[in-house]
Short mmCIF file of C-alpha atoms and ligand atoms in Angstrom, two decimals:
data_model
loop_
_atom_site.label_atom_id
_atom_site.label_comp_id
_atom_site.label_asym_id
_atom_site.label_seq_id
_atom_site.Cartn_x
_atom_site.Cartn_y
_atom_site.Cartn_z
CA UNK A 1 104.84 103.60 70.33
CA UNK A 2 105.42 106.75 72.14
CA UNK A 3 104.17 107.39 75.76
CA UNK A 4 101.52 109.83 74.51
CA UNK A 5 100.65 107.12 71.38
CA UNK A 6 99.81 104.68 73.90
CA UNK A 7 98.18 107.14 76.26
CA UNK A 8 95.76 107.93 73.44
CA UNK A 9 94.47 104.16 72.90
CA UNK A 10 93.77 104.26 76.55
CA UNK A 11 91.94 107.13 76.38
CA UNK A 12 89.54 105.94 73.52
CA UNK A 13 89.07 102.03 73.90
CA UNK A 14 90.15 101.18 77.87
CA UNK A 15 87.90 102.28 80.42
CA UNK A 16 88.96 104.99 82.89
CA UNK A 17 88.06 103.37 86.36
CA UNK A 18 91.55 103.95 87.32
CA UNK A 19 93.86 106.81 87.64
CA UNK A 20 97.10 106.61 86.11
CA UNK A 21 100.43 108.33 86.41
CA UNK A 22 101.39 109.22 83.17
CA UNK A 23 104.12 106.57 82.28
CA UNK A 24 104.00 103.66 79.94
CA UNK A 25 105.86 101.03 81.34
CA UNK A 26 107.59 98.42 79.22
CA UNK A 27 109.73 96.66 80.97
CA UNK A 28 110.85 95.71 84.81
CA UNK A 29 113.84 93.97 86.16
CA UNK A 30 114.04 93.44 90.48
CA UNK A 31 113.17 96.65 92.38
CA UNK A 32 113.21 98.93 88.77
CA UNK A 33 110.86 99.38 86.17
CA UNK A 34 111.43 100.97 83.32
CA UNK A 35 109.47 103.45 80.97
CA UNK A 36 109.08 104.81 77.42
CA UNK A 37 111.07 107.94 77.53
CA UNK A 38 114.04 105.99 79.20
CA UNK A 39 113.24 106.76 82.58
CA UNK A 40 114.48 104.04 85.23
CA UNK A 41 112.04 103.92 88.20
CA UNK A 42 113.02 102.48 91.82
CA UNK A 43 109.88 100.58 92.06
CA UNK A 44 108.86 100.37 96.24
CA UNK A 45 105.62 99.32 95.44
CA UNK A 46 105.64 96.68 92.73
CA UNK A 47 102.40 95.68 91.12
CA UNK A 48 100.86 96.64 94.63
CA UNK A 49 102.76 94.40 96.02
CA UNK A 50 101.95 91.52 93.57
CA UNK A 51 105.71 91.94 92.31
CA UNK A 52 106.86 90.62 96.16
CA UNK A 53 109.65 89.43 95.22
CA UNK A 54 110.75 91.66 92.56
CA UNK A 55 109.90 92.15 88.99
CA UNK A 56 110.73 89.04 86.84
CA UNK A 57 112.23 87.00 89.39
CA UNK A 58 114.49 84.53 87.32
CA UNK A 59 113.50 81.41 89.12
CA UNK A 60 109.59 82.23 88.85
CA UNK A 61 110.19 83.39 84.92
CA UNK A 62 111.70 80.11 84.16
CA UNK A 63 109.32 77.80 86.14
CA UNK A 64 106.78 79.55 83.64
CA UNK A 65 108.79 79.36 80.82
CA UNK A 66 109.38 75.51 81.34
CA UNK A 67 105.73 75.34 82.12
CA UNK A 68 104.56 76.78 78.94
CA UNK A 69 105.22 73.98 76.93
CA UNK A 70 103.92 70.88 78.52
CA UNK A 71 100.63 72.59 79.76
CA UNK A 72 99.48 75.90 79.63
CA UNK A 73 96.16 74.98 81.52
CA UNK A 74 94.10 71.82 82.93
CA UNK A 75 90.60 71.96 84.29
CA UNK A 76 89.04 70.95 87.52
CA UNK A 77 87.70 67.72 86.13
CA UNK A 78 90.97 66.18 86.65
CA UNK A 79 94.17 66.38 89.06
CA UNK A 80 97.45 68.32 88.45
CA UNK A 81 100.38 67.93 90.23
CA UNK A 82 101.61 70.85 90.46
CA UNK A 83 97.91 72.57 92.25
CA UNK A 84 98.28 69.68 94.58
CA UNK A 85 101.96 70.46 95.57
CA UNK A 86 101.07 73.95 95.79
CA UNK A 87 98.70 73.44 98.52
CA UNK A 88 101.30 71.20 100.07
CA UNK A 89 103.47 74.05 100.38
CA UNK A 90 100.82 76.22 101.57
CA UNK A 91 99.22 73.85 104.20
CA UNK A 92 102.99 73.40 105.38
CA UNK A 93 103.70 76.47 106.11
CA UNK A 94 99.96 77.65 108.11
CA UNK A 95 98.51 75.58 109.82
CA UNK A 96 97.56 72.48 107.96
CA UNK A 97 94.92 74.00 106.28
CA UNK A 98 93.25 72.72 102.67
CA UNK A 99 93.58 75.06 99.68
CA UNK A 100 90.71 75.99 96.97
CA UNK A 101 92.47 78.09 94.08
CA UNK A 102 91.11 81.23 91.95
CA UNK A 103 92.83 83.82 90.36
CA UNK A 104 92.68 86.72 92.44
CA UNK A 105 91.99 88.77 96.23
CA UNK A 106 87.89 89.26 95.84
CA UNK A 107 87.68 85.50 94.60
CA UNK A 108 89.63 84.26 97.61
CA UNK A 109 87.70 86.30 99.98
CA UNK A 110 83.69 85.55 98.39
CA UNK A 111 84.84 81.87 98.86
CA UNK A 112 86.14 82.67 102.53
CA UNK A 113 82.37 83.91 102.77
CA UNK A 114 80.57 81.14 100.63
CA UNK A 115 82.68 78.60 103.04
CA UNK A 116 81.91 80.69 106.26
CA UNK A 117 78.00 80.25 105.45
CA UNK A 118 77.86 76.72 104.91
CA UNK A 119 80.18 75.29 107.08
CA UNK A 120 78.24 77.38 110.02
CA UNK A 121 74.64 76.79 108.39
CA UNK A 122 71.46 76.98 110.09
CA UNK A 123 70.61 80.71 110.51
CA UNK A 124 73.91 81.81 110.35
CA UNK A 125 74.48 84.49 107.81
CA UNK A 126 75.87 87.45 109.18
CA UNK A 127 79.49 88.61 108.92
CA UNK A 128 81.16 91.34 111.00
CA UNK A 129 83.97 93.42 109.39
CA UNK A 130 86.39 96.67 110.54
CA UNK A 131 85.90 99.67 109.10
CA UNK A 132 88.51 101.16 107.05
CA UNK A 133 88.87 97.50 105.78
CA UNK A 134 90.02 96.35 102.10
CA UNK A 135 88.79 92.90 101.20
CA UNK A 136 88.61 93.36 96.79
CA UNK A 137 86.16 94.99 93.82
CA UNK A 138 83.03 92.07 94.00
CA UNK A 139 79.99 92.70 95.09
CA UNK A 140 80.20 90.94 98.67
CA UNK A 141 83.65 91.75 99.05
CA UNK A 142 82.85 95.32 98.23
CA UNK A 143 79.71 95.13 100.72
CA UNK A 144 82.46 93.50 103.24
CA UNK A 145 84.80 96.63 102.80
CA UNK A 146 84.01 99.06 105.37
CA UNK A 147 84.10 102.08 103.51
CA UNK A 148 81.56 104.26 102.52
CA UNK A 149 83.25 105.71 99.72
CA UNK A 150 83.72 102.22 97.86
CA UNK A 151 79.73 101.84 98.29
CA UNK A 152 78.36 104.82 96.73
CA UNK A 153 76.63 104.43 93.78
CA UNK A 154 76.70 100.85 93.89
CA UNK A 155 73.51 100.75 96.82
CA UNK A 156 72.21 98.72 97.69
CA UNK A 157 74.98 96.46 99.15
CA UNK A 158 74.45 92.94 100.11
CA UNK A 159 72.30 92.88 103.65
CA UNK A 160 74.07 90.57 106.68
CA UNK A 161 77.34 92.60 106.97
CA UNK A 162 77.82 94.55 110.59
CA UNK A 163 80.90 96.99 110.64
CA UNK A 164 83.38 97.52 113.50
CA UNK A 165 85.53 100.04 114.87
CA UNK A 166 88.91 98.27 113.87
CA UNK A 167 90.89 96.94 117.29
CA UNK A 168 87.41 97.85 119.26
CA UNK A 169 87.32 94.72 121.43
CA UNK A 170 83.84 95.80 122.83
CA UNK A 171 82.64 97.14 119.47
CA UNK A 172 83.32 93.32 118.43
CA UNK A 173 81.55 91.79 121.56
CA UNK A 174 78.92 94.38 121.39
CA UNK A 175 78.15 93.35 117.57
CA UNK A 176 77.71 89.53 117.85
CA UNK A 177 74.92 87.42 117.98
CA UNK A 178 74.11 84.35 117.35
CA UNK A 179 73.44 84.80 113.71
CA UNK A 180 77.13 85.82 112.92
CA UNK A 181 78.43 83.36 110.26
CA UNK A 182 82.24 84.83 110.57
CA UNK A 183 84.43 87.76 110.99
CA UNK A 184 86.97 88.70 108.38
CA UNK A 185 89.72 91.18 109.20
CA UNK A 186 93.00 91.89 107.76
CA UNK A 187 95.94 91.56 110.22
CA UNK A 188 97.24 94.83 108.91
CA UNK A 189 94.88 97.21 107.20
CA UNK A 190 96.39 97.85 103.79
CA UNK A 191 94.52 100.13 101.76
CA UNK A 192 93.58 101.39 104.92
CA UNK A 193 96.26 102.92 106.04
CA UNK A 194 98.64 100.02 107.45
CA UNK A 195 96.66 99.96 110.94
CA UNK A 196 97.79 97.01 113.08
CA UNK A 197 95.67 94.74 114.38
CA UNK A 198 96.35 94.57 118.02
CA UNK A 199 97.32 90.96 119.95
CA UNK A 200 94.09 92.08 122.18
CA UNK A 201 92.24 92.23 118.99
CA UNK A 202 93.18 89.42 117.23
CA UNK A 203 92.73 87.54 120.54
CA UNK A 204 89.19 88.56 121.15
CA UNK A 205 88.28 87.28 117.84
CA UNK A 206 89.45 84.18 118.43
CA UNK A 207 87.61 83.61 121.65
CA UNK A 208 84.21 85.52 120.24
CA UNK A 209 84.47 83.15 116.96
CA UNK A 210 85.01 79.94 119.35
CA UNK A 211 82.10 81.15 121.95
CA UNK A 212 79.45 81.69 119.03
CA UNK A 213 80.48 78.72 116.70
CA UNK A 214 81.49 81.46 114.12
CA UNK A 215 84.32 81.19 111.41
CA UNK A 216 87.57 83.45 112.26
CA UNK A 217 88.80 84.51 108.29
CA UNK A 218 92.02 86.86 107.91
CA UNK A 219 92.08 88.59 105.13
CA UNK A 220 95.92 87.97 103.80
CA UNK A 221 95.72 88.87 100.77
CA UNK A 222 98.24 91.63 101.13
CA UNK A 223 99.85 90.80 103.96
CA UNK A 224 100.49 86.90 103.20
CA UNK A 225 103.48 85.13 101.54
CA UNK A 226 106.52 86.98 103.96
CA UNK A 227 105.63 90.61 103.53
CA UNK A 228 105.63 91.50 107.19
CA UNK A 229 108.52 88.99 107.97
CA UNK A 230 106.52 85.58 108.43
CA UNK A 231 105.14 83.74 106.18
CA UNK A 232 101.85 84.86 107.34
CA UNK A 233 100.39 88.02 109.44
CA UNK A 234 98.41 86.02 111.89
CA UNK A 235 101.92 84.50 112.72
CA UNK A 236 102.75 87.04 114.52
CA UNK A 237 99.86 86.57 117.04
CA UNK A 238 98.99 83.58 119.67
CA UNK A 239 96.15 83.07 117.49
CA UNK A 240 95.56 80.90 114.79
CA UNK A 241 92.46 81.75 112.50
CA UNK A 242 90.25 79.11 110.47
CA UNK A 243 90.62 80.33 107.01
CA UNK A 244 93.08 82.61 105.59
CA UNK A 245 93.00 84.28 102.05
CA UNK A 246 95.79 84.91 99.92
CA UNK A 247 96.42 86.34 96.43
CA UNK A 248 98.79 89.34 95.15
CA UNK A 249 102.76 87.78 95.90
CA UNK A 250 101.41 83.72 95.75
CA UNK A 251 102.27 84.36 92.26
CA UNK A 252 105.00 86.66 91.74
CA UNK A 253 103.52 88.34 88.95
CA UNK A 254 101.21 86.32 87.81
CA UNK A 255 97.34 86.09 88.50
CA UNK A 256 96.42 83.52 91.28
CA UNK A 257 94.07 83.92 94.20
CA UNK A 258 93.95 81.31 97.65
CA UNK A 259 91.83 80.12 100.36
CA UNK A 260 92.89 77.74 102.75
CA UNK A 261 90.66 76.25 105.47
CA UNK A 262 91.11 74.01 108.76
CA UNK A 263 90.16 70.57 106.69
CA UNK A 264 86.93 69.96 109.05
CA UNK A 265 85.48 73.07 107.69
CA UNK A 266 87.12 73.10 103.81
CA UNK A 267 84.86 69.62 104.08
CA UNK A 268 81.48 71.70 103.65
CA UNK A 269 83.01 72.34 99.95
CA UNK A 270 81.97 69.50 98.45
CA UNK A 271 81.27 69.02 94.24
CA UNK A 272 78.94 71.48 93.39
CA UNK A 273 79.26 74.03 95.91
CA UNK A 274 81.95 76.01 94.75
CA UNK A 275 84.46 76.49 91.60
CA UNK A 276 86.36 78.37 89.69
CA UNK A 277 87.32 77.81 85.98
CA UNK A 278 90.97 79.23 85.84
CA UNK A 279 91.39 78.09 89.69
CA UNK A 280 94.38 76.13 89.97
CA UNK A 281 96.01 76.74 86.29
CA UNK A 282 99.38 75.66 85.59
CA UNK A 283 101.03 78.01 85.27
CA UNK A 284 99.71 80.46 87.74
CA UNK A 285 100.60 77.18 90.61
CA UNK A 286 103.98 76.87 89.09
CA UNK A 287 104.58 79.80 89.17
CA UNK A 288 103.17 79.87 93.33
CA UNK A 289 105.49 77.19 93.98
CA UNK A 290 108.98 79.47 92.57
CA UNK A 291 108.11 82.00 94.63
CA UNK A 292 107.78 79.80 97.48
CA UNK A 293 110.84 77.84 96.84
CA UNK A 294 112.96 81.44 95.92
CA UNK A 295 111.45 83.11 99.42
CA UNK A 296 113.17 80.26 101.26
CA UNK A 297 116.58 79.69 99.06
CA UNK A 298 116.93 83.59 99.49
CA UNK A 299 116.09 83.98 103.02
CA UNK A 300 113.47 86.68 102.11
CA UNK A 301 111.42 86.23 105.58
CA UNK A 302 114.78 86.91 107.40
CA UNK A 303 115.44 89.79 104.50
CA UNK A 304 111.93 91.59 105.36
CA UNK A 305 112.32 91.79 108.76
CA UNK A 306 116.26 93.06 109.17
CA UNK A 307 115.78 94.88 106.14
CA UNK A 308 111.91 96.18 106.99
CA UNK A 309 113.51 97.24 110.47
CA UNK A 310 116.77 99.66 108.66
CA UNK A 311 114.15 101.05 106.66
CA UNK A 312 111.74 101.90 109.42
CA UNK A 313 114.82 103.35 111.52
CA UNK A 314 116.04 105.15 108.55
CA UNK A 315 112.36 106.64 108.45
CA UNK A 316 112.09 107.57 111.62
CA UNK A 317 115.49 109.68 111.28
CA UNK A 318 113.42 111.47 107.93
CA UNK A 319 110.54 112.03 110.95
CA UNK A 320 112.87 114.13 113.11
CA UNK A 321 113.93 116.37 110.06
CA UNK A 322 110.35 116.99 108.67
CA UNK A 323 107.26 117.82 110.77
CA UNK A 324 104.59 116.88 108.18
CA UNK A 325 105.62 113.27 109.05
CA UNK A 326 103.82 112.09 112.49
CA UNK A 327 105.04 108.71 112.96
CA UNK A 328 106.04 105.88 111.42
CA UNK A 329 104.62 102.58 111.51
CA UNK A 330 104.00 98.78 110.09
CA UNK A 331 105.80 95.40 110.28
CA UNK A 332 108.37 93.94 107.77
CA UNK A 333 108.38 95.34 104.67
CA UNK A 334 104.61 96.76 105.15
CA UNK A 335 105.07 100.32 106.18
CA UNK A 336 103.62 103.44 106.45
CA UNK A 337 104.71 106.88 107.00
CA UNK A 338 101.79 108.73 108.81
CA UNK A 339 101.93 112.29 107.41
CA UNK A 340 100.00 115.46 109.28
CA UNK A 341 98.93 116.88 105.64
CA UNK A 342 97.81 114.80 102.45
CA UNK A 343 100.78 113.41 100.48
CA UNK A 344 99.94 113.44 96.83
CA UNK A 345 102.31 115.97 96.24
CA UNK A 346 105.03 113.79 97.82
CA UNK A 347 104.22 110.70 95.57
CA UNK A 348 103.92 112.75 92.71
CA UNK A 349 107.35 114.51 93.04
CA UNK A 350 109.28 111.23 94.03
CA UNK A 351 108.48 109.75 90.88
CA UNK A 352 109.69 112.45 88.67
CA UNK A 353 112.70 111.90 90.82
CA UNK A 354 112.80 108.51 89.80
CA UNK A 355 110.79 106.92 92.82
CA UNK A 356 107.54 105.24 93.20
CA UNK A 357 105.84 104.98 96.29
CA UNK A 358 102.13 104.79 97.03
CA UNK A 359 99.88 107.41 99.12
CA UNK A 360 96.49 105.83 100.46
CA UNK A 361 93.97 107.13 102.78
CA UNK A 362 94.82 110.53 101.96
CA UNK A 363 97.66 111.09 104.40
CA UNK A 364 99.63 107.38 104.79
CA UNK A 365 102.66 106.74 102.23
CA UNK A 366 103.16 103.29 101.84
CA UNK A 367 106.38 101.80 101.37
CA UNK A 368 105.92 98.13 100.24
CA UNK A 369 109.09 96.90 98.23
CA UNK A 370 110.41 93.69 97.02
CA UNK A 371 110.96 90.93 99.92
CA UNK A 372 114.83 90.94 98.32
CA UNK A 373 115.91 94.72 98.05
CA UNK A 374 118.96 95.81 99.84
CA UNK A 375 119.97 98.61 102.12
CA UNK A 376 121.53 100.47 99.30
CA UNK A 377 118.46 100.07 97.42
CA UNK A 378 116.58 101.29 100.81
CA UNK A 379 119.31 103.83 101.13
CA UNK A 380 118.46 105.40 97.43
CA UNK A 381 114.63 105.47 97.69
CA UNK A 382 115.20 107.35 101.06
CA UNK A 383 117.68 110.07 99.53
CA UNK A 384 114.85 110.94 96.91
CA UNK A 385 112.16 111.20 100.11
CA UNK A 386 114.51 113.18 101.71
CA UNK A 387 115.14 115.69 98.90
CA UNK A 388 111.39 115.56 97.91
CA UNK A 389 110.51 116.46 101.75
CA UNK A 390 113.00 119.37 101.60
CA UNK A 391 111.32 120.88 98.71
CA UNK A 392 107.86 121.16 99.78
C1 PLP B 1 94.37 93.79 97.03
C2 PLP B 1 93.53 93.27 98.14
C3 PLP B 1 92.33 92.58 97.89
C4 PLP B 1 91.74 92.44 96.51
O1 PLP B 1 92.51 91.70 95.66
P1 PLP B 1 92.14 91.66 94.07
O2 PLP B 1 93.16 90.71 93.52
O3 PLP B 1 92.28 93.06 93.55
O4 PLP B 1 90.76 91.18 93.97
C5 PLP B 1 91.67 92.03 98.97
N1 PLP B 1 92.13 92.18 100.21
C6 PLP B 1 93.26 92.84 100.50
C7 PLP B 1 93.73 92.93 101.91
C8 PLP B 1 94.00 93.42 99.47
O5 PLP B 1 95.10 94.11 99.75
#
């Protein structure tokens, strides 16, 4: 089919709730992607950073393949090996924490939130958030996402959630009481505009959560599974939080959503409470457990950060040639390029020069690229910003 061919079935049978760049993409291969009129795209923000560790990884391609024909999926109502030795994996390398599986970001955090309420029980419902937040498309996720815009038309919201000034220690201190269930916050604000949680911040939490016997959730969905350099974002903090959720890279590609919990409070899950019927399918956890195994046999956490730092520097040399950028900023291979003016333009014109790059919040470009590109890679998609910058 041509691009416009396929461009017209979208138009009359798939709903337009999102808006798309018009390419139709058939195929993708590492940091590229390729599209119907032959065009090869550098790809620095695959599947929204689902795509971590490239498009098609080989060793998560054939784990599925292999997968695929012993068993395609199992049920709840009996054990797998492979979901237990996925949660292994994942316990291993947090902090000993008990996994429940679904198959994406909302479904990882509305568990978080079930867990939060009846682990902490008796009057405690509330749940303080940051504004500017992401935390997925469900209704209490939605109602947890701190921004108006994502609300409207959908009022009204769930009641119980209080929103924060985001790194506002006295904001925080200011909102709790003793009906506060938990507070979820992402380590690094994605969709927000990669904003930083602070070691103040993330501190503060800690000690508010442990003074009103509320549950501390991060929100890892994005930045989980090596993308800022360590396996996990609160890893770069003295803190360690009760439950963390994960979806997006956990599969490489494929749909698979996590929540892991300290195992005294996973225990208030107990049959009955909570479930999901695609949670833990083959080969969604087989396909978890290549990308874990190919993040470690290809030193991608060591990859992210001395790679994530050359691109940063290499950034901030762009920042000293072009005024409409005001600073750089991020961790890893999470980073975004503050701009003084709205960058649509810029994301538009890089991909006709063979480039994809995201703009969110208006006026934040977000670079996000596979945990395994190289500098040369780096040193291409860089080039095309540059001559992109000059032009406008
Ligand atoms: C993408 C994202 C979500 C939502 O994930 P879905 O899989 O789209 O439900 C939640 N939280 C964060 C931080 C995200 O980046």
């Amino acid at each position: 089919m041509t691009t416009q061919e396929v461009i017209n079935l979208f138009d009359k049978y798939v709903i337009g709730n999102y808006s798309r760049l018009p390419k139709v993409i058939t195929r993708g291969k590492g940091c590229y992607i390729y599209d119907t009129d032959g065009g090869k795209i550098l790809d620095m923000f695959p599947g929204w950073a689902v795509s971590g560790i490239g498009h098609c990884h080989p060793k998560v391609v054939k784990a599925i393949q292999k997968q695929a024909k012993i068993l395609l999926h199992m049920d709840n109502t009996f054990y797998t090996e492979l979901q237990g030795r996925l949660a292994q994996l994942l316990s291993d390398r947090a902090f000993g924490g008990k996994c429940f599986f679904c198959n994406s970001g909302a479904e990882a955090n509305e568990a978080a939130m079930k867990l939060a309420r009846i682990y902490t029980a008796k009057g405690k419902y509330k749940y303080i958030t940051a504004l500017g937040s992401f935390h997925g498309r469900t209704f209490a996720a939605m109602t947890a996402t701190a921004q108006p815009k994502k609300h409207a038309g959908f009022e009204p919201v769930l009641p119980g959630f209080i929103y924060v000034p985001f790194n506002d220690v006295d904001a925080l201190q200011k909102a709790f009481d003793n009906e506060v269930a938990a507070v979820m916050i992402e380590p690094i604000q994605g969709e927000g505009g990669i904003n930083v949680a602070t070691p103040e911040y993330m501190s503060a939490i800690r000690h508010l959560c442990d003074k009103n016997q509320a549950v501390m959730i991060l929100d890892e969905v994005q930045t989980g599974m090596g993308r800022t350099g360590k396996w996990f974002g609160y890893q770069h903090y003295n803190v360690e939080p009760d439950i963390i959720t994960l979806a997006k890279t956990l599969g490489g590609g494929v749909a698979i959503g996590a929540m892991m919990a300290k195992p005294n409070i996973a225990a208030s899950f107990t049959p009955g409470t909570h479930a999901s019927t695609f949670g833990g399918n083959c080969i969604a956890c087989a396909a978890g457990i290549a990308v874990i195994e190919a993040i470690e046999e290809e030193n991608m956490l060591q990859n992210t950060q001395e790679i994530g730092q050359y691109a940063a520097d290499k950034l901030n040399q762009l920042k000293t040639k072009y005024s409409i950028i005001d600073h750089i900023r991020g961790k890893g291979l999470m980073i975004g390029i503050q701009l003084k003016s709205p960058g649509v333009e810029i994301v538009k014109n890089c991909l006709a020069a063979g480039l994809r790059i995201n703009c969110t919040q208006d006026t934040v470009l977000r670079f996000m690229p596979p945990m395994n590109i190289t500098a040369k890679q780096i040193d291409s998609a860089i080039k095309i910003l540059d001559n992109v910058l000059k032009d406008i």
